[in-house]
Amino acid sequence: MFLANGWKDYEILYAGGQDKYERWGDVYLRRPDPQAIWPVFCNGKEVTWNEIEAPNAAYNRSSTGGGSWQKLKSMPSKWNIGYDSLGKHLEFIIEPTSFKHTGLFPEQASNWDFAGKLISDAVAGGRDDIKILNLFAYTGAATCAAACHGATEVVHVDSSKGMIQRAKENVVASGLEDAYIRFINEDCRKFVEREIRRGRKYDGIIMDPPKYGRGPTGELWEIEKSLYEFVERTSLLLSDNPLFVIISSYATELGSSAVGNVLNLTCGSKHGGKAVCDELGLPVSRMGINLPCGQAARWTPHA
């Protein structure tokens, strides 16, 4: 498991009954998690959520789909938490949304550190022009990580204007205003094709594609049907001396090995190396277990 166990401002305290109880700085939230299929345990004993101290807010599912937050204690509408990525401090804005999310996926910290080490090692080895492409880039945590570890240019692409705005705010919160980061509000497939025509090259590529979606002008994306072709095209953007390609997926239909096969058949066939695949995970601090949180495949040319 790619375990994100370096957090101080975030932790999962309990997980069970398809919910998880989290601490985000000084704010406690309980929200759904379909992977937590076991009961909740406290001090080795099975308990109900009513026996756990009430969080600041809980997200309640609706029988008709979706759900809403129930505020149980005083809390801010948004706040910041920090993460130290191999000695580099990052800061992110947390804001619960109507879709149960908070604007950050903490399990991705293991990917931030993985990419950050490869970038910082390359810089230490004398490379002074490292370009990183972040596709389906959401609120920019991986963008911030790449920039803080020494990437000379990071290109952040997302089809949502709101997510790009929050990513810009996270860049400022992390003290990275002077980093060279290009924000592109566009369908990722269209952007990749344009970059291919321009002959642009990148030393590292990060992507977190959705299971299903539509681009700004209705472009259909279904991960099982779209991922291979997209990665094949995107692999044409790799430089002659690439560092990595990282793909995360939260689609339960796809195993990490399937995504790894896509990387091996595309990036591996052009540059050698191999993809390493596993679940992303977070420790559940008061139950002594790890919660699976999607999967990732990481290709490097020297694996």
GROMACS .gro file of C-alpha atoms in nm:
model
  303
    1MET     CA    1   0.000   0.000   0.000
    2PHE     CA    2   0.117   0.355  -0.079
    3LEU     CA    3   0.051   0.480   0.274
    4ALA     CA    4   0.024   0.853   0.344
    5ASN     CA    5   0.141   0.835   0.704
    6GLY     CA    6   0.330   1.163   0.735
    7TRP     CA    7   0.037   1.387   0.829
    8LYS     CA    8   0.026   1.593   1.149
    9ASP     CA    9  -0.270   1.822   1.068
   10TYR     CA   10  -0.490   1.541   0.938
   11GLU     CA   11  -0.586   1.196   1.061
   12ILE     CA   12  -0.860   0.938   1.038
   13LEU     CA   13  -0.945   0.844   1.395
   14TYR     CA   14  -1.216   0.583   1.325
   15ALA     CA   15  -1.357   0.415   1.015
   16GLY     CA   16  -1.646   0.172   0.988
   17GLY     CA   17  -2.007   0.134   0.890
   18GLN     CA   18  -1.913   0.298   0.558
   19ASP     CA   19  -1.818   0.622   0.733
   20LYS     CA   20  -1.492   0.775   0.850
   21TYR     CA   21  -1.425   1.016   1.138
   22GLU     CA   22  -1.148   1.261   1.051
   23ARG     CA   23  -0.953   1.545   1.211
   24TRP     CA   24  -0.872   1.832   0.976
   25GLY     CA   25  -0.656   2.056   1.193
   26ASP     CA   26  -0.885   2.143   1.485
   27VAL     CA   27  -1.206   2.048   1.302
   28TYR     CA   28  -1.361   1.700   1.320
   29LEU     CA   29  -1.577   1.566   1.037
   30ARG     CA   30  -1.763   1.240   0.979
   31ARG     CA   31  -1.843   1.154   0.619
   32PRO     CA   32  -1.919   0.851   0.403
   33ASP     CA   33  -1.653   0.610   0.280
   34PRO     CA   34  -1.774   0.300   0.093
   35GLN     CA   35  -1.448   0.113   0.161
   36ALA     CA   36  -1.507   0.107   0.539
   37ILE     CA   37  -1.725  -0.205   0.530
   38TRP     CA   38  -1.643  -0.326   0.884
   39PRO     CA   39  -1.793  -0.208   1.218
   40VAL     CA   40  -1.650   0.080   1.419
   41PHE     CA   41  -1.418  -0.027   1.702
   42CYS     CA   42  -1.306   0.182   2.000
   43ASN     CA   43  -1.058   0.042   2.253
   44GLY     CA   44  -1.097  -0.300   2.093
   45LYS     CA   45  -1.474  -0.304   2.132
   46GLU     CA   46  -1.740  -0.270   1.865
   47VAL     CA   47  -1.935   0.055   1.911
   48THR     CA   48  -2.189   0.271   1.729
   49TRP     CA   49  -2.121   0.621   1.604
   50ASN     CA   50  -2.343   0.750   1.885
   51GLU     CA   51  -2.080   0.626   2.132
   52ILE     CA   52  -1.806   0.833   1.965
   53GLU     CA   53  -1.776   1.202   2.051
   54ALA     CA   54  -1.981   1.408   1.805
   55PRO     CA   55  -1.779   1.574   1.527
   56ASN     CA   56  -1.814   1.940   1.427
   57ALA     CA   57  -2.017   1.826   1.127
   58ALA     CA   58  -2.143   1.503   0.972
   59TYR     CA   59  -2.238   1.439   0.613
   60ASN     CA   60  -2.569   1.255   0.589
   61ARG     CA   61  -2.657   1.057   0.280
   62SER     CA   62  -2.993   1.109   0.114
   63SER     CA   63  -3.207   0.813   0.007
   64THR     CA   64  -3.256   0.989  -0.327
   65GLY     CA   65  -2.884   1.039  -0.385
   66GLY     CA   66  -2.631   1.291  -0.264
   67GLY     CA   67  -2.669   1.430   0.085
   68SER     CA   68  -2.595   1.731   0.304
   69TRP     CA   69  -2.382   1.843   0.598
   70GLN     CA   70  -2.530   1.858   0.947
   71LYS     CA   71  -2.344   2.105   1.166
   72LEU     CA   72  -2.318   1.972   1.522
   73LYS     CA   73  -2.062   2.209   1.675
   74SER     CA   74  -1.919   2.549   1.597
   75MET     CA   75  -1.670   2.547   1.309
   76PRO     CA   76  -1.537   2.783   1.040
   77SER     CA   77  -1.673   2.765   0.686
   78LYS     CA   78  -1.317   2.712   0.562
   79TRP     CA   79  -0.971   2.685   0.718
   80ASN     CA   80  -0.613   2.582   0.638
   81ILE     CA   81  -0.411   2.272   0.719
   82GLY     CA   82  -0.042   2.213   0.658
   83TYR     CA   83   0.165   1.923   0.530
   84ASP     CA   84   0.543   1.883   0.539
   85SER     CA   85   0.650   1.711   0.218
   86LEU     CA   86   1.004   1.585   0.276
   87GLY     CA   87   1.088   1.904   0.464
   88LYS     CA   88   0.893   2.142   0.238
   89HIS     CA   89   0.589   2.301   0.402
   90LEU     CA   90   0.264   2.311   0.205
   91GLU     CA   91  -0.063   2.472   0.308
   92PHE     CA   92  -0.410   2.390   0.177
   93ILE     CA   93  -0.755   2.544   0.215
   94ILE     CA   94  -1.022   2.306   0.346
   95GLU     CA   95  -1.389   2.375   0.275
   96PRO     CA   96  -1.663   2.110   0.299
   97THR     CA   97  -1.872   2.097  -0.017
   98SER     CA   98  -2.224   1.977  -0.094
   99PHE     CA   99  -2.071   1.664  -0.253
  100LYS     CA  100  -1.912   1.550   0.081
  101HIS     CA  101  -1.562   1.651  -0.032
  102THR     CA  102  -1.333   1.902   0.139
  103GLY     CA  103  -1.109   2.023  -0.144
  104LEU     CA  104  -0.822   1.786  -0.063
  105PHE     CA  105  -0.751   1.412  -0.086
  106PRO     CA  106  -0.498   1.345   0.195
  107GLU     CA  107  -0.409   0.997   0.069
  108GLN     CA  108  -0.244   1.168  -0.230
  109ALA     CA  109   0.037   1.286  -0.001
  110SER     CA  110   0.228   0.967  -0.079
  111ASN     CA  111   0.223   1.063  -0.446
  112TRP     CA  112   0.330   1.421  -0.367
  113ASP     CA  113   0.631   1.287  -0.178
  114PHE     CA  114   0.713   1.032  -0.448
  115ALA     CA  115   0.715   1.295  -0.722
  116GLY     CA  116   0.886   1.548  -0.496
  117LYS     CA  117   1.179   1.319  -0.422
  118LEU     CA  118   1.237   1.241  -0.789
  119ILE     CA  119   1.226   1.612  -0.874
  120SER     CA  120   1.453   1.719  -0.589
  121ASP     CA  121   1.700   1.438  -0.665
  122ALA     CA  122   1.713   1.547  -1.030
  123VAL     CA  123   1.776   1.907  -0.922
  124ALA     CA  124   2.051   1.792  -0.687
  125GLY     CA  125   2.200   1.597  -0.979
  126GLY     CA  126   2.232   1.911  -1.187
  127ARG     CA  127   1.910   1.929  -1.386
  128ASP     CA  128   1.790   2.288  -1.398
  129ASP     CA  129   1.494   2.276  -1.635
  130ILE     CA  130   1.231   2.034  -1.505
  131LYS     CA  131   0.881   2.068  -1.648
  132ILE     CA  132   0.586   1.892  -1.484
  133LEU     CA  133   0.234   1.847  -1.629
  134ASN     CA  134  -0.056   1.798  -1.386
  135LEU     CA  135  -0.375   1.683  -1.562
  136PHE     CA  136  -0.723   1.669  -1.403
  137ALA     CA  137  -0.537   1.875  -1.145
  138TYR     CA  138  -0.825   1.961  -0.906
  139THR     CA  139  -0.722   2.206  -0.631
  140GLY     CA  140  -0.351   2.187  -0.703
  141ALA     CA  141  -0.191   1.995  -0.416
  142ALA     CA  142   0.033   1.799  -0.655
  143THR     CA  143   0.105   2.123  -0.841
  144CYS     CA  144   0.224   2.281  -0.517
  145ALA     CA  145   0.434   1.976  -0.431
  146ALA     CA  146   0.608   1.972  -0.769
  147ALA     CA  147   0.680   2.345  -0.749
  148CYS     CA  148   0.814   2.338  -0.393
  149HIS     CA  149   1.054   2.054  -0.473
  150GLY     CA  150   1.219   2.242  -0.757
  151ALA     CA  151   1.024   2.205  -1.082
  152THR     CA  152   1.106   2.507  -1.298
  153GLU     CA  153   0.764   2.497  -1.465
  154VAL     CA  154   0.439   2.330  -1.363
  155VAL     CA  155   0.141   2.324  -1.599
  156HIS     CA  156  -0.189   2.275  -1.416
  157VAL     CA  157  -0.485   2.169  -1.632
  158ASP     CA  158  -0.846   2.133  -1.518
  159SER     CA  159  -1.183   2.189  -1.686
  160SER     CA  160  -1.334   2.354  -1.375
  161LYS     CA  161  -1.278   2.728  -1.327
  162GLY     CA  162  -1.368   2.693  -0.959
  163MET     CA  163  -1.103   2.428  -0.900
  164ILE     CA  164  -0.840   2.637  -1.076
  165GLN     CA  165  -0.927   2.934  -0.857
  166ARG     CA  166  -0.886   2.725  -0.543
  167ALA     CA  167  -0.558   2.585  -0.679
  168LYS     CA  168  -0.428   2.941  -0.719
  169GLU     CA  169  -0.529   3.012  -0.358
  170ASN     CA  170  -0.345   2.700  -0.241
  171VAL     CA  171  -0.035   2.813  -0.426
  172VAL     CA  172  -0.047   3.143  -0.238
  173ALA     CA  173  -0.120   2.967   0.094
  174SER     CA  174   0.188   2.749   0.037
  175GLY     CA  175   0.408   3.053  -0.025
  176LEU     CA  176   0.472   2.959  -0.388
  177GLU     CA  177   0.364   3.284  -0.554
  178ASP     CA  178   0.702   3.317  -0.726
  179ALA     CA  179   0.695   2.966  -0.876
  180TYR     CA  180   0.634   2.941  -1.249
  181ILE     CA  181   0.293   2.774  -1.265
  182ARG     CA  182   0.066   2.793  -1.570
  183PHE     CA  183  -0.305   2.740  -1.503
  184ILE     CA  184  -0.504   2.609  -1.800
  185ASN     CA  185  -0.885   2.587  -1.790
  186GLU     CA  186  -0.952   2.331  -2.063
  187ASP     CA  187  -1.053   1.973  -2.138
  188CYS     CA  188  -0.740   1.766  -2.075
  189ARG     CA  189  -0.767   1.569  -2.399
  190LYS     CA  190  -0.784   1.886  -2.606
  191PHE     CA  191  -0.490   2.033  -2.420
  192VAL     CA  192  -0.276   1.722  -2.471
  193GLU     CA  193  -0.345   1.717  -2.846
  194ARG     CA  194  -0.249   2.084  -2.874
  195GLU     CA  195   0.073   2.027  -2.681
  196ILE     CA  196   0.161   1.736  -2.911
  197ARG     CA  197   0.118   1.962  -3.214
  198ARG     CA  198   0.336   2.226  -3.048
  199GLY     CA  199   0.610   1.973  -2.977
  200ARG     CA  200   0.605   2.045  -2.604
  201LYS     CA  201   0.778   1.802  -2.369
  202TYR     CA  202   0.751   1.732  -1.996
  203ASP     CA  203   0.979   1.549  -1.756
  204GLY     CA  204   0.698   1.431  -1.527
  205ILE     CA  205   0.325   1.382  -1.574
  206ILE     CA  206   0.064   1.348  -1.300
  207MET     CA  207  -0.301   1.268  -1.364
  208ASP     CA  208  -0.606   1.187  -1.155
  209PRO     CA  209  -0.876   1.120  -1.415
  210PRO     CA  210  -1.240   1.088  -1.312
  211LYS     CA  211  -1.442   0.773  -1.361
  212TYR     CA  212  -1.693   0.959  -1.575
  213GLY     CA  213  -1.729   1.314  -1.694
  214ARG     CA  214  -1.782   1.562  -1.971
  215GLY     CA  215  -1.553   1.838  -2.088
  216PRO     CA  216  -1.655   2.204  -2.122
  217THR     CA  217  -1.821   2.140  -2.461
  218GLY     CA  218  -1.967   1.797  -2.386
  219GLU     CA  219  -1.665   1.572  -2.447
  220LEU     CA  220  -1.748   1.231  -2.296
  221TRP     CA  221  -1.499   1.061  -2.065
  222GLU     CA  222  -1.545   0.704  -1.940
  223ILE     CA  223  -1.229   0.582  -1.773
  224GLU     CA  224  -1.252   0.217  -1.884
  225LYS     CA  225  -1.294   0.321  -2.249
  226SER     CA  226  -1.087   0.639  -2.251
  227LEU     CA  227  -0.782   0.584  -2.030
  228TYR     CA  228  -0.556   0.377  -2.258
  229GLU     CA  229  -0.588   0.604  -2.561
  230PHE     CA  230  -0.545   0.913  -2.345
  231VAL     CA  231  -0.230   0.782  -2.175
  232GLU     CA  232  -0.092   0.666  -2.510
  233ARG     CA  233  -0.132   1.019  -2.649
  234THR     CA  234  -0.005   1.183  -2.332
  235SER     CA  235   0.308   0.965  -2.333
  236LEU     CA  236   0.413   1.149  -2.651
  237LEU     CA  237   0.470   1.455  -2.431
  238LEU     CA  238   0.746   1.287  -2.228
  239SER     CA  239   1.094   1.429  -2.266
  240ASP     CA  240   1.393   1.219  -2.372
  241ASN     CA  241   1.496   1.189  -2.006
  242PRO     CA  242   1.168   1.159  -1.815
  243LEU     CA  243   1.134   1.124  -1.441
  244PHE     CA  244   0.789   0.971  -1.385
  245VAL     CA  245   0.425   0.933  -1.477
  246ILE     CA  246   0.175   0.892  -1.193
  247ILE     CA  247  -0.189   0.791  -1.248
  248SER     CA  248  -0.438   0.781  -0.963
  249SER     CA  249  -0.783   0.627  -0.993
  250TYR     CA  250  -1.085   0.608  -0.768
  251ALA     CA  251  -1.285   0.389  -1.007
  252THR     CA  252  -1.356   0.067  -0.819
  253GLU     CA  253  -1.387  -0.123  -1.148
  254LEU     CA  254  -1.016  -0.070  -1.219
  255GLY     CA  255  -0.743  -0.239  -1.021
  256SER     CA  256  -0.407  -0.070  -0.981
  257SER     CA  257  -0.246  -0.342  -1.194
  258ALA     CA  258  -0.477  -0.257  -1.484
  259VAL     CA  259  -0.362   0.105  -1.469
  260GLY     CA  260  -0.003  -0.016  -1.438
  261ASN     CA  261  -0.045  -0.223  -1.752
  262VAL     CA  262  -0.158   0.089  -1.937
  263LEU     CA  263   0.161   0.267  -1.828
  264ASN     CA  264   0.385  -0.028  -1.917
  265LEU     CA  265   0.232  -0.060  -2.264
  266THR     CA  266   0.263   0.312  -2.337
  267CYS     CA  267   0.542   0.484  -2.144
  268GLY     CA  268   0.732   0.160  -2.087
  269SER     CA  269   0.734   0.065  -2.455
  270LYS     CA  270   0.890   0.401  -2.545
  271HIS     CA  271   1.126   0.460  -2.252
  272GLY     CA  272   1.171   0.128  -2.074
  273GLY     CA  273   1.128   0.104  -1.702
  274LYS     CA  274   0.827  -0.032  -1.521
  275ALA     CA  275   0.516   0.076  -1.333
  276VAL     CA  276   0.474   0.000  -0.963
  277CYS     CA  277   0.108  -0.034  -0.862
  278ASP     CA  278  -0.075  -0.043  -0.530
  279GLU     CA  279  -0.362   0.093  -0.327
  280LEU     CA  280  -0.346   0.442  -0.182
  281GLY     CA  281  -0.414   0.435   0.190
  282LEU     CA  282  -0.438   0.624   0.516
  283PRO     CA  283  -0.385   0.497   0.872
  284VAL     CA  284  -0.689   0.478   1.100
  285SER     CA  285  -0.510   0.594   1.412
  286ARG     CA  286  -0.740   0.460   1.687
  287MET     CA  287  -0.819   0.126   1.525
  288GLY     CA  288  -0.474   0.008   1.413
  289ILE     CA  289  -0.577  -0.051   1.051
  290ASN     CA  290  -0.528   0.123   0.716
  291LEU     CA  291  -0.814   0.251   0.503
  292PRO     CA  292  -0.781   0.190   0.126
  293CYS     CA  293  -0.848   0.512  -0.066
  294GLY     CA  294  -0.825   0.436  -0.437
  295GLN     CA  295  -0.521   0.317  -0.624
  296ALA     CA  296  -0.219   0.448  -0.808
  297ALA     CA  297   0.033   0.336  -1.067
  298ARG     CA  298   0.375   0.503  -1.081
  299TRP     CA  299   0.598   0.458  -1.383
  300THR     CA  300   0.967   0.548  -1.382
  301PRO     CA  301   1.221   0.475  -1.655
  302HIS     CA  302   1.463   0.304  -1.415
  303ALA     CA  303   1.226   0.091  -1.204
   0.00000   0.00000   0.00000
